[in-house]
mmCIF file of C-alpha atoms in Angstrom:
data_model
loop_
_atom_site.group_PDB
_atom_site.id
_atom_site.type_symbol
_atom_site.label_atom_id
_atom_site.label_comp_id
_atom_site.label_asym_id
_atom_site.label_seq_id
_atom_site.Cartn_x
_atom_site.Cartn_y
_atom_site.Cartn_z
ATOM 1 C CA UNK A 635 51.483 -21.321 197.016
ATOM 2 C CA UNK A 636 53.100 -21.115 193.597
ATOM 3 C CA UNK A 637 50.918 -24.022 192.391
ATOM 4 C CA UNK A 638 47.774 -22.219 193.607
ATOM 5 C CA UNK A 639 48.779 -19.061 191.754
ATOM 6 C CA UNK A 640 49.490 -21.099 188.600
ATOM 7 C CA UNK A 641 46.083 -22.783 188.759
ATOM 8 C CA UNK A 642 44.332 -19.449 189.253
ATOM 9 C CA UNK A 643 46.179 -17.943 186.305
ATOM 10 C CA UNK A 644 45.057 -20.833 184.095
ATOM 11 C CA UNK A 645 41.423 -20.657 185.211
ATOM 12 C CA UNK A 646 40.285 -17.934 182.758
ATOM 13 C CA UNK A 647 41.839 -19.876 179.862
ATOM 14 C CA UNK A 648 40.056 -23.056 180.894
ATOM 15 C CA UNK A 649 36.813 -21.224 181.492
ATOM 16 C CA UNK A 650 36.594 -19.701 178.030
ATOM 17 C CA UNK A 651 38.204 -22.451 175.968
ATOM 18 C CA UNK A 652 36.072 -23.488 172.972
ATOM 19 C CA UNK A 653 36.303 -27.190 173.617
ATOM 20 C CA UNK A 654 33.968 -29.894 172.339
ATOM 21 C CA UNK A 655 32.719 -33.006 174.046
ATOM 22 C CA UNK A 656 32.191 -36.224 172.120
ATOM 23 C CA UNK A 657 28.517 -36.276 173.058
ATOM 24 C CA UNK A 658 26.271 -33.241 172.600
ATOM 25 C CA UNK A 659 22.600 -32.293 172.514
ATOM 26 C CA UNK A 660 22.503 -29.051 170.520
ATOM 27 C CA UNK A 661 23.490 -28.392 166.905
ATOM 28 C CA UNK A 662 23.439 -25.067 165.012
ATOM 29 C CA UNK A 663 21.635 -23.365 167.906
ATOM 30 C CA UNK A 664 18.843 -25.959 167.922
ATOM 31 C CA UNK A 665 18.272 -29.109 169.999
ATOM 32 C CA UNK A 666 19.073 -32.265 168.061
ATOM 33 C CA UNK A 667 15.476 -33.328 168.716
ATOM 34 C CA UNK A 668 14.123 -30.257 166.895
ATOM 35 C CA UNK A 669 12.259 -32.441 164.402
ATOM 36 C CA UNK A 670 10.485 -34.188 167.273
ATOM 37 C CA UNK A 671 9.524 -30.838 168.759
ATOM 38 C CA UNK A 672 8.136 -29.695 165.425
ATOM 39 C CA UNK A 673 6.220 -32.964 164.983
ATOM 40 C CA UNK A 674 4.597 -32.426 168.382
ATOM 41 C CA UNK A 675 3.066 -29.083 167.381
ATOM 42 C CA UNK A 676 -0.535 -29.848 166.448
ATOM 43 C CA UNK A 677 -2.053 -26.386 167.153
ATOM 44 C CA UNK A 678 -5.265 -27.511 168.869
ATOM 45 C CA UNK A 679 -6.716 -23.969 169.022
ATOM 46 C CA UNK A 680 -6.322 -23.196 165.309
ATOM 47 C CA UNK A 681 -9.494 -22.542 163.339
ATOM 48 C CA UNK A 682 -10.492 -25.924 161.951
ATOM 49 C CA UNK A 683 -8.629 -27.811 164.684
ATOM 50 C CA UNK A 684 -10.548 -26.266 167.570
ATOM 51 C CA UNK A 685 -13.792 -27.979 168.637
ATOM 52 C CA UNK A 686 -15.388 -24.511 168.666
ATOM 53 C CA UNK A 687 -17.278 -24.107 165.372
ATOM 54 C CA UNK A 688 -18.735 -20.632 165.836
ATOM 55 C CA UNK A 689 -16.153 -18.275 164.332
ATOM 56 C CA UNK A 690 -16.690 -15.359 166.702
ATOM 57 C CA UNK A 691 -16.614 -17.656 169.725
ATOM 58 C CA UNK A 692 -13.398 -19.200 168.388
ATOM 59 C CA UNK A 693 -11.818 -15.766 167.964
ATOM 60 C CA UNK A 694 -12.651 -14.858 171.544
ATOM 61 C CA UNK A 695 -11.200 -18.109 172.895
ATOM 62 C CA UNK A 696 -8.057 -17.919 170.735
ATOM 63 C CA UNK A 697 -7.432 -14.255 171.572
ATOM 64 C CA UNK A 698 -7.761 -15.021 175.267
ATOM 65 C CA UNK A 699 -5.108 -17.732 174.902
ATOM 66 C CA UNK A 700 -2.740 -15.409 173.017
ATOM 67 C CA UNK A 701 -3.108 -12.767 175.718
ATOM 68 C CA UNK A 702 -2.610 -15.380 178.437
ATOM 69 C CA UNK A 703 0.654 -16.478 176.829
ATOM 70 C CA UNK A 704 1.754 -12.841 176.499
ATOM 71 C CA UNK A 705 1.777 -12.720 180.292
ATOM 72 C CA UNK A 706 0.769 -9.699 182.359
ATOM 73 C CA UNK A 707 0.490 -6.400 180.473
ATOM 74 C CA UNK A 708 1.964 -3.105 181.658
ATOM 75 C CA UNK A 709 -0.676 -1.130 183.578
ATOM 76 C CA UNK A 710 -2.699 1.189 181.359
ATOM 77 C CA UNK A 711 -3.034 4.874 182.347
ATOM 78 C CA UNK A 712 -6.342 6.579 182.969
ATOM 79 C CA UNK A 713 -5.267 9.207 180.427
ATOM 80 C CA UNK A 714 -2.745 9.140 177.597
ATOM 81 C CA UNK A 715 -1.609 12.650 178.622
ATOM 82 C CA UNK A 716 0.316 13.294 175.420
ATOM 83 C CA UNK A 717 2.487 16.370 175.068
ATOM 84 C CA UNK A 718 3.930 17.961 171.934
ATOM 85 C CA UNK A 719 7.714 18.250 172.222
ATOM 86 C CA UNK A 720 8.432 19.727 168.792
ATOM 87 C CA UNK A 721 6.492 20.682 165.674
ATOM 88 C CA UNK A 722 7.408 21.248 162.048
ATOM 89 C CA UNK A 723 5.362 22.348 159.035
ATOM 90 C CA UNK A 724 5.895 20.095 156.042
ATOM 91 C CA UNK A 725 4.399 19.869 152.571
ATOM 92 C CA UNK A 726 0.697 19.251 153.222
ATOM 93 C CA UNK A 727 0.945 18.167 156.846
ATOM 94 C CA UNK A 728 2.250 18.986 160.306
ATOM 95 C CA UNK A 729 4.950 16.755 161.819
ATOM 96 C CA UNK A 730 4.975 16.556 165.607
ATOM 97 C CA UNK A 731 7.215 14.815 168.072
ATOM 98 C CA UNK A 732 5.197 13.801 171.112
ATOM 99 C CA UNK A 733 5.534 11.919 174.380
ATOM 100 C CA UNK A 734 2.669 9.773 175.523
ATOM 101 C CA UNK A 735 1.742 7.617 178.512
ATOM 102 C CA UNK A 736 1.235 4.153 177.047
ATOM 103 C CA UNK A 737 1.636 2.810 180.582
ATOM 104 C CA UNK A 738 1.727 4.259 184.088
ATOM 105 C CA UNK A 739 5.308 2.964 184.176
ATOM 106 C CA UNK A 740 6.770 4.848 181.201
ATOM 107 C CA UNK A 741 6.313 7.653 178.694
ATOM 108 C CA UNK A 742 7.007 6.808 175.063
ATOM 109 C CA UNK A 743 8.465 9.096 172.346
ATOM 110 C CA UNK A 744 6.517 9.031 169.077
ATOM 111 C CA UNK A 745 6.006 10.940 165.851
ATOM 112 C CA UNK A 746 2.540 12.143 164.858
ATOM 113 C CA UNK A 747 1.802 13.423 161.354
ATOM 114 C CA UNK A 748 -1.423 15.358 160.741
ATOM 115 C CA UNK A 749 -2.541 16.360 157.205
ATOM 116 C CA UNK A 750 -3.716 19.933 156.522
ATOM 117 C CA UNK A 751 -7.384 19.033 156.151
ATOM 118 C CA UNK A 752 -9.279 20.901 158.838
ATOM 119 C CA UNK A 753 -12.869 20.048 159.629
ATOM 120 C CA UNK A 754 -12.578 16.454 158.435
ATOM 121 C CA UNK A 755 -12.172 13.196 160.308
ATOM 122 C CA UNK A 756 -9.335 11.423 158.556
ATOM 123 C CA UNK A 757 -8.232 7.803 158.193
ATOM 124 C CA UNK A 758 -5.189 6.911 160.269
ATOM 125 C CA UNK A 759 -2.281 4.477 160.186
ATOM 126 C CA UNK A 760 -0.367 3.075 163.138
ATOM 127 C CA UNK A 761 3.011 2.677 161.447
ATOM 128 C CA UNK A 762 5.266 -0.011 162.940
ATOM 129 C CA UNK A 763 9.025 0.122 162.465
ATOM 130 C CA UNK A 764 11.326 -2.781 161.635
ATOM 131 C CA UNK A 765 14.055 -4.638 163.556
ATOM 132 C CA UNK A 766 17.039 -4.952 161.224
ATOM 133 C CA UNK A 767 19.350 -5.701 164.185
ATOM 134 C CA UNK A 768 19.688 -1.910 164.255
ATOM 135 C CA UNK A 769 18.384 -0.422 167.504
ATOM 136 C CA UNK A 770 19.848 3.103 167.447
ATOM 137 C CA UNK A 771 16.801 4.434 165.606
ATOM 138 C CA UNK A 772 13.192 3.226 165.621
ATOM 139 C CA UNK A 773 10.450 5.644 164.565
ATOM 140 C CA UNK A 774 13.074 7.507 162.505
ATOM 141 C CA UNK A 775 13.337 4.505 160.166
ATOM 142 C CA UNK A 776 9.972 5.331 158.601
ATOM 143 C CA UNK A 777 9.235 8.965 159.478
ATOM 144 C CA UNK A 778 11.690 11.743 158.665
ATOM 145 C CA UNK A 779 13.307 12.847 161.946
ATOM 146 C CA UNK A 780 11.839 15.887 163.659
ATOM 147 C CA UNK A 781 14.409 18.249 165.201
ATOM 148 C CA UNK A 782 16.964 15.491 165.773
ATOM 149 C CA UNK A 783 20.739 15.884 165.633
ATOM 150 C CA UNK A 784 22.722 15.152 162.490
ATOM 151 C CA UNK A 785 23.787 11.684 163.698
ATOM 152 C CA UNK A 786 20.163 10.529 163.927
ATOM 153 C CA UNK A 787 19.244 12.249 160.662
ATOM 154 C CA UNK A 788 22.157 10.690 158.767
ATOM 155 C CA UNK A 789 21.437 7.249 160.202
ATOM 156 C CA UNK A 790 17.757 7.501 159.281
ATOM 157 C CA UNK A 791 18.537 8.614 155.749
ATOM 158 C CA UNK A 792 20.975 5.746 155.275
ATOM 159 C CA UNK A 793 18.396 3.274 156.567
ATOM 160 C CA UNK A 794 15.591 4.380 154.265
ATOM 161 C CA UNK A 795 17.977 4.413 151.307
ATOM 162 C CA UNK A 796 18.890 0.773 151.953
ATOM 163 C CA UNK A 797 15.479 -0.707 152.760
ATOM 164 C CA UNK A 798 12.778 1.711 151.576
ATOM 165 C CA UNK A 799 14.174 3.062 148.282
ATOM 166 C CA UNK A 800 14.870 6.386 149.978
ATOM 167 C CA UNK A 801 11.236 6.944 151.031
ATOM 168 C CA UNK A 802 10.088 7.800 154.553
ATOM 169 C CA UNK A 803 6.891 5.765 154.386
ATOM 170 C CA UNK A 804 5.090 7.675 157.129
ATOM 171 C CA UNK A 805 5.570 10.987 155.337
ATOM 172 C CA UNK A 806 4.253 9.372 152.152
ATOM 173 C CA UNK A 807 1.039 8.382 153.973
ATOM 174 C CA UNK A 808 0.649 11.863 155.489
ATOM 175 C CA UNK A 809 0.937 13.520 152.084
ATOM 176 C CA UNK A 810 -1.785 11.123 150.907
ATOM 177 C CA UNK A 811 -4.148 12.337 153.632
ATOM 178 C CA UNK A 812 -3.598 9.887 156.491
ATOM 179 C CA UNK A 813 -2.943 10.741 160.101
ATOM 180 C CA UNK A 814 0.168 8.724 160.976
ATOM 181 C CA UNK A 815 1.622 7.737 164.327
ATOM 182 C CA UNK A 816 4.829 5.807 164.966
ATOM 183 C CA UNK A 817 6.440 5.083 168.331
ATOM 184 C CA UNK A 818 9.744 3.529 169.317
ATOM 185 C CA UNK A 819 9.396 -0.110 170.341
ATOM 186 C CA UNK A 820 11.018 -1.117 173.650
ATOM 187 C CA UNK A 821 14.844 -0.987 173.287
ATOM 188 C CA UNK A 822 14.760 0.958 170.006
ATOM 189 C CA UNK A 823 15.564 4.623 169.504
ATOM 190 C CA UNK A 824 14.840 6.707 172.586
ATOM 191 C CA UNK A 825 13.716 3.644 174.532
ATOM 192 C CA UNK A 826 17.164 2.052 174.456
ATOM 193 C CA UNK A 827 19.895 1.417 177.033
ATOM 194 C CA UNK A 828 21.573 4.249 178.939
ATOM 195 C CA UNK A 829 24.890 2.513 178.196
ATOM 196 C CA UNK A 830 24.252 2.581 174.447
ATOM 197 C CA UNK A 831 23.275 0.097 171.750
ATOM 198 C CA UNK A 832 24.340 -3.521 172.116
ATOM 199 C CA UNK A 833 22.298 -5.997 170.086
ATOM 200 C CA UNK A 834 23.294 -8.908 172.328
ATOM 201 C CA UNK A 835 21.807 -7.143 175.343
ATOM 202 C CA UNK A 836 18.344 -7.366 173.805
ATOM 203 C CA UNK A 837 18.080 -11.081 174.521
ATOM 204 C CA UNK A 838 19.559 -10.665 178.008
ATOM 205 C CA UNK A 839 17.097 -7.925 178.880
ATOM 206 C CA UNK A 840 14.222 -9.967 177.449
ATOM 207 C CA UNK A 841 15.317 -12.879 179.639
ATOM 208 C CA UNK A 842 15.419 -10.608 182.669
ATOM 209 C CA UNK A 843 11.907 -9.399 181.874
ATOM 210 C CA UNK A 844 10.711 -13.007 181.920
ATOM 211 C CA UNK A 845 12.175 -13.341 185.401
ATOM 212 C CA UNK A 846 9.707 -10.611 186.395
ATOM 213 C CA UNK A 847 6.901 -12.642 184.844
ATOM 214 C CA UNK A 848 6.686 -10.259 181.861
ATOM 215 C CA UNK A 849 7.449 -10.629 178.166
ATOM 216 C CA UNK A 850 9.341 -7.926 176.255
ATOM 217 C CA UNK A 851 7.888 -8.909 172.883
ATOM 218 C CA UNK A 852 4.414 -8.801 174.403
ATOM 219 C CA UNK A 853 5.117 -5.318 175.799
ATOM 220 C CA UNK A 854 5.814 -4.228 172.225
ATOM 221 C CA UNK A 855 2.396 -5.510 171.147
ATOM 222 C CA UNK A 856 0.632 -4.135 174.218
ATOM 223 C CA UNK A 857 2.131 -0.723 173.384
ATOM 224 C CA UNK A 858 0.972 -1.040 169.758
ATOM 225 C CA UNK A 859 -2.574 -1.734 170.989
ATOM 226 C CA UNK A 860 -2.452 1.244 173.365
ATOM 227 C CA UNK A 861 -1.123 3.565 170.649
ATOM 228 C CA UNK A 862 -3.998 2.496 168.391
ATOM 229 C CA UNK A 863 -6.433 3.353 171.182
ATOM 230 C CA UNK A 864 -4.729 6.741 171.443
ATOM 231 C CA UNK A 865 -5.264 7.361 167.719
ATOM 232 C CA UNK A 866 -8.981 6.730 168.179
ATOM 233 C CA UNK A 867 -9.192 9.536 170.772
ATOM 234 C CA UNK A 868 -7.903 12.249 168.425
ATOM 235 C CA UNK A 869 -10.748 14.536 167.296
ATOM 236 C CA UNK A 870 -9.504 14.657 163.699
ATOM 237 C CA UNK A 871 -9.259 10.838 163.336
ATOM 238 C CA UNK A 872 -12.126 8.699 162.074
ATOM 239 C CA UNK A 873 -11.996 5.855 164.607
ATOM 240 C CA UNK A 874 -13.744 3.557 162.114
ATOM 241 C CA UNK A 875 -10.893 3.973 159.607
ATOM 242 C CA UNK A 876 -7.710 3.007 161.441
ATOM 243 C CA UNK A 877 -5.188 0.672 159.845
ATOM 244 C CA UNK A 878 -1.692 -0.585 160.594
ATOM 245 C CA UNK A 879 1.335 -1.343 158.461
ATOM 246 C CA UNK A 880 4.866 -2.566 158.912
ATOM 247 C CA UNK A 881 7.824 -4.196 157.190
ATOM 248 C CA UNK A 882 9.921 -7.031 158.648
ATOM 249 C CA UNK A 883 9.433 -6.971 162.438
ATOM 250 C CA UNK A 884 6.957 -4.202 161.707
ATOM 251 C CA UNK A 885 5.048 -6.749 159.608
ATOM 252 C CA UNK A 886 4.949 -9.126 162.568
ATOM 253 C CA UNK A 887 3.707 -6.249 164.732
ATOM 254 C CA UNK A 888 1.081 -5.401 162.120
ATOM 255 C CA UNK A 889 -0.643 -8.781 162.009
ATOM 256 C CA UNK A 890 -0.323 -9.198 165.774
ATOM 257 C CA UNK A 891 -2.012 -5.829 166.266
ATOM 258 C CA UNK A 892 -4.714 -6.622 163.710
ATOM 259 C CA UNK A 893 -5.365 -9.933 165.462
ATOM 260 C CA UNK A 894 -5.731 -8.424 168.932
ATOM 261 C CA UNK A 895 -7.195 -4.941 168.428
ATOM 262 C CA UNK A 896 -10.754 -4.602 167.083
ATOM 263 C CA UNK A 897 -9.947 -0.961 166.272
ATOM 264 C CA UNK A 898 -7.818 -2.078 163.305
ATOM 265 C CA UNK A 899 -10.041 -2.120 160.226
ATOM 266 C CA UNK A 900 -7.330 -3.029 157.689
ATOM 267 C CA UNK A 901 -3.723 -4.168 157.969
ATOM 268 C CA UNK A 902 -0.725 -4.559 155.675
ATOM 269 C CA UNK A 903 2.199 -6.900 156.264
ATOM 270 C CA UNK A 904 5.464 -6.913 154.296
ATOM 271 C CA UNK A 905 8.098 -9.643 154.680
ATOM 272 C CA UNK A 906 7.047 -11.332 157.914
ATOM 273 C CA UNK A 907 4.957 -14.457 157.596
ATOM 274 C CA UNK A 908 6.036 -18.066 157.906
ATOM 275 C CA UNK A 909 5.203 -21.324 159.676
ATOM 276 C CA UNK A 910 7.135 -22.504 162.713
ATOM 277 C CA UNK A 911 8.102 -25.858 161.171
ATOM 278 C CA UNK A 912 10.068 -23.987 158.490
ATOM 279 C CA UNK A 913 11.291 -21.132 160.671
ATOM 280 C CA UNK A 914 12.650 -23.240 163.528
ATOM 281 C CA UNK A 915 14.857 -25.676 161.659
ATOM 282 C CA UNK A 916 18.414 -25.782 160.340
ATOM 283 C CA UNK A 917 17.245 -27.225 157.010
ATOM 284 C CA UNK A 918 17.352 -23.887 155.174
ATOM 285 C CA UNK A 919 20.902 -22.870 155.983
ATOM 286 C CA UNK A 920 20.135 -20.452 158.807
ATOM 287 C CA UNK A 921 21.357 -20.859 162.359
ATOM 288 C CA UNK A 922 19.396 -18.306 164.382
ATOM 289 C CA UNK A 923 15.755 -18.408 163.351
ATOM 290 C CA UNK A 924 13.845 -17.440 166.466
ATOM 291 C CA UNK A 925 14.412 -14.396 168.598
ATOM 292 C CA UNK A 926 13.047 -12.644 171.623
ATOM 293 C CA UNK A 927 11.502 -9.921 169.442
ATOM 294 C CA UNK A 928 8.719 -12.388 168.581
ATOM 295 C CA UNK A 929 9.026 -14.791 171.511
ATOM 296 C CA UNK A 930 5.822 -15.450 173.434
ATOM 297 C CA UNK A 931 6.322 -18.479 175.717
ATOM 298 C CA UNK A 932 4.103 -21.548 175.234
ATOM 299 C CA UNK A 933 2.065 -19.986 172.409
ATOM 300 C CA UNK A 934 3.280 -22.518 169.831
ATOM 301 C CA UNK A 935 1.550 -25.228 171.828
ATOM 302 C CA UNK A 936 -1.757 -23.727 170.734
ATOM 303 C CA UNK A 937 -1.414 -21.568 167.607
ATOM 304 C CA UNK A 938 1.081 -20.933 164.819
ATOM 305 C CA UNK A 939 1.798 -17.525 163.288
ATOM 306 C CA UNK A 940 -0.803 -17.724 160.464
ATOM 307 C CA UNK A 941 -3.450 -18.946 162.920
ATOM 308 C CA UNK A 942 -2.912 -15.848 165.063
ATOM 309 C CA UNK A 943 -2.908 -13.525 162.048
ATOM 310 C CA UNK A 944 -6.218 -15.087 161.024
ATOM 311 C CA UNK A 945 -7.835 -13.657 164.146
ATOM 312 C CA UNK A 946 -8.027 -10.451 162.085
ATOM 313 C CA UNK A 947 -10.538 -12.104 159.733
ATOM 314 C CA UNK A 948 -12.894 -10.930 158.272
ATOM 315 C CA UNK A 949 -11.125 -7.525 158.225
ATOM 316 C CA UNK A 950 -9.061 -6.794 155.086
ATOM 317 C CA UNK A 951 -5.392 -7.752 155.200
ATOM 318 C CA UNK A 952 -2.606 -7.436 152.644
ATOM 319 C CA UNK A 953 0.393 -9.763 152.921
ATOM 320 C CA UNK A 954 3.407 -9.234 150.651
ATOM 321 C CA UNK A 955 6.423 -11.559 150.715
ATOM 322 C CA UNK A 956 9.650 -11.833 148.749
ATOM 323 C CA UNK A 957 10.559 -14.993 146.904
ATOM 324 C CA UNK A 958 14.239 -14.142 147.463
ATOM 325 C CA UNK A 959 13.799 -13.292 151.147
ATOM 326 C CA UNK A 960 16.435 -15.376 152.949
ATOM 327 C CA UNK A 961 14.907 -14.649 156.359
ATOM 328 C CA UNK A 962 11.630 -16.369 155.468
ATOM 329 C CA UNK A 963 12.060 -19.460 153.269
ATOM 330 C CA UNK A 964 9.449 -19.673 150.539
ATOM 331 C CA UNK A 965 7.956 -23.068 151.564
ATOM 332 C CA UNK A 966 7.056 -21.666 154.981
ATOM 333 C CA UNK A 967 5.665 -18.458 153.494
ATOM 334 C CA UNK A 968 3.491 -20.324 150.993
ATOM 335 C CA UNK A 969 2.223 -22.716 153.658
ATOM 336 C CA UNK A 970 1.339 -19.855 156.020
ATOM 337 C CA UNK A 971 -0.457 -17.900 153.307
ATOM 338 C CA UNK A 972 -2.386 -21.027 152.352
ATOM 339 C CA UNK A 973 -3.573 -21.453 155.946
ATOM 340 C CA UNK A 974 -4.714 -17.852 156.087
ATOM 341 C CA UNK A 975 -6.628 -18.100 152.792
ATOM 342 C CA UNK A 976 -8.512 -21.111 154.156
ATOM 343 C CA UNK A 977 -9.733 -19.009 157.091
ATOM 344 C CA UNK A 978 -10.888 -16.013 155.041
ATOM 345 C CA UNK A 979 -12.480 -18.409 152.529
ATOM 346 C CA UNK A 980 -14.319 -20.218 155.324
ATOM 347 C CA UNK A 981 -15.981 -16.947 156.332
ATOM 348 C CA UNK A 982 -17.093 -16.106 152.808
ATOM 349 C CA UNK A 983 -14.760 -13.114 152.429
ATOM 350 C CA UNK A 984 -11.888 -14.366 150.239
ATOM 351 C CA UNK A 985 -11.621 -10.911 148.683
ATOM 352 C CA UNK A 986 -10.555 -9.454 152.039
ATOM 353 C CA UNK A 987 -7.236 -11.307 152.098
ATOM 354 C CA UNK A 988 -4.840 -10.184 149.410
ATOM 355 C CA UNK A 989 -1.447 -11.900 149.174
ATOM 356 C CA UNK A 990 1.455 -11.313 146.794
ATOM 357 C CA UNK A 991 4.725 -13.190 146.336
ATOM 358 C CA UNK A 992 7.127 -10.860 144.579
ATOM 359 C CA UNK A 993 10.525 -11.616 143.077
ATOM 360 C CA UNK A 994 12.424 -9.551 145.646
ATOM 361 C CA UNK A 995 14.633 -9.954 148.723
ATOM 362 C CA UNK A 996 13.852 -8.685 152.249
ATOM 363 C CA UNK A 997 12.946 -5.186 151.111
ATOM 364 C CA UNK A 998 10.144 -2.594 151.106
ATOM 365 C CA UNK A 999 10.709 -0.553 147.988
ATOM 366 C CA UNK A 1000 8.558 1.892 146.058
ATOM 367 C CA UNK A 1001 6.602 -0.819 144.204
ATOM 368 C CA UNK A 1002 5.560 -2.394 147.495
ATOM 369 C CA UNK A 1003 4.776 0.983 149.044
ATOM 370 C CA UNK A 1004 2.498 1.878 146.115
ATOM 371 C CA UNK A 1005 0.642 -1.428 146.502
ATOM 372 C CA UNK A 1006 0.186 -0.815 150.237
ATOM 373 C CA UNK A 1007 -1.068 2.743 149.672
ATOM 374 C CA UNK A 1008 -3.554 1.551 147.030
ATOM 375 C CA UNK A 1009 -4.758 -1.137 149.448
ATOM 376 C CA UNK A 1010 -5.439 1.356 152.236
ATOM 377 C CA UNK A 1011 -7.045 3.823 149.806
ATOM 378 C CA UNK A 1012 -9.518 1.121 148.828
ATOM 379 C CA UNK A 1013 -10.168 -0.174 152.370
ATOM 380 C CA UNK A 1014 -9.992 2.939 154.574
#
């Protein structure tokens, strides 16, 4: 009996001991055969690799494959049924907090900014917030909080000071005459966990979603598409002048949305573009390079990131990257941008893809914001 008790008391120690075996198969969070996996990625559906030579037919086929890999979408409602929760008059525009049915399963909190320009149909921006491993706020990262408590306000102000040079980008667009909408992505802000923020739970929840045959990252994109459709229903929005913009994960969301929604007429991407062969390797000093926030199972067997972004062609797109951005090594950024230029060039619209490599880290400061605003002013 004493021996049994002793063994049981030792079990937790044995269970959690950080012991190593002489043989192993994974190194720095990657399989040791990572190079072989990368070498096997030949992207047969990419433009130029695909046997389909008609560009529009290729786009249809490639989009269908992306959507197939995104797995089943959440069911769309018959009506968006949005309700205004709070409203605030600001300098040149009205700021509203709304709730909207992006699915029959859930209602989503969002901010909606409407310029004071009655009688006109205005251009609009679907503004897409970043990741930053900071899930407590979402929409508040890029639009000044509307009737939120001091904890949310202080957190939002700190965030924009660190990453956006103190500027709430959505409010900047509204003052410039754009209708702006921004919603929390799943697990950010008011779409988080009842138990509170825990970054590690994101991957666990995403894994659980896959057990239901659904993809959490895809839900984020499906919601972005639905919110764009909502924008087009507003009587004061010109549905032929809708764009999207985001930084970091918001940049990923921006080119994904532009690739999959024909309503997007121009898109801007800051600090999120790379090729998988550079992203998914330990050769650049990073350990964790993937992540469930942009994980769509099996998609890499058909298309890489720049191939998907190129589905937006021939629509105008602006891509800005930082040469000092440690999250996206420069060789992968340059390779991805090169692939995208080949696509826009092939369709005779090289002027519609504008790319800039700036001497900056992972950041979206005032210089970048001014470039993005000028881009949308010229395209929308």
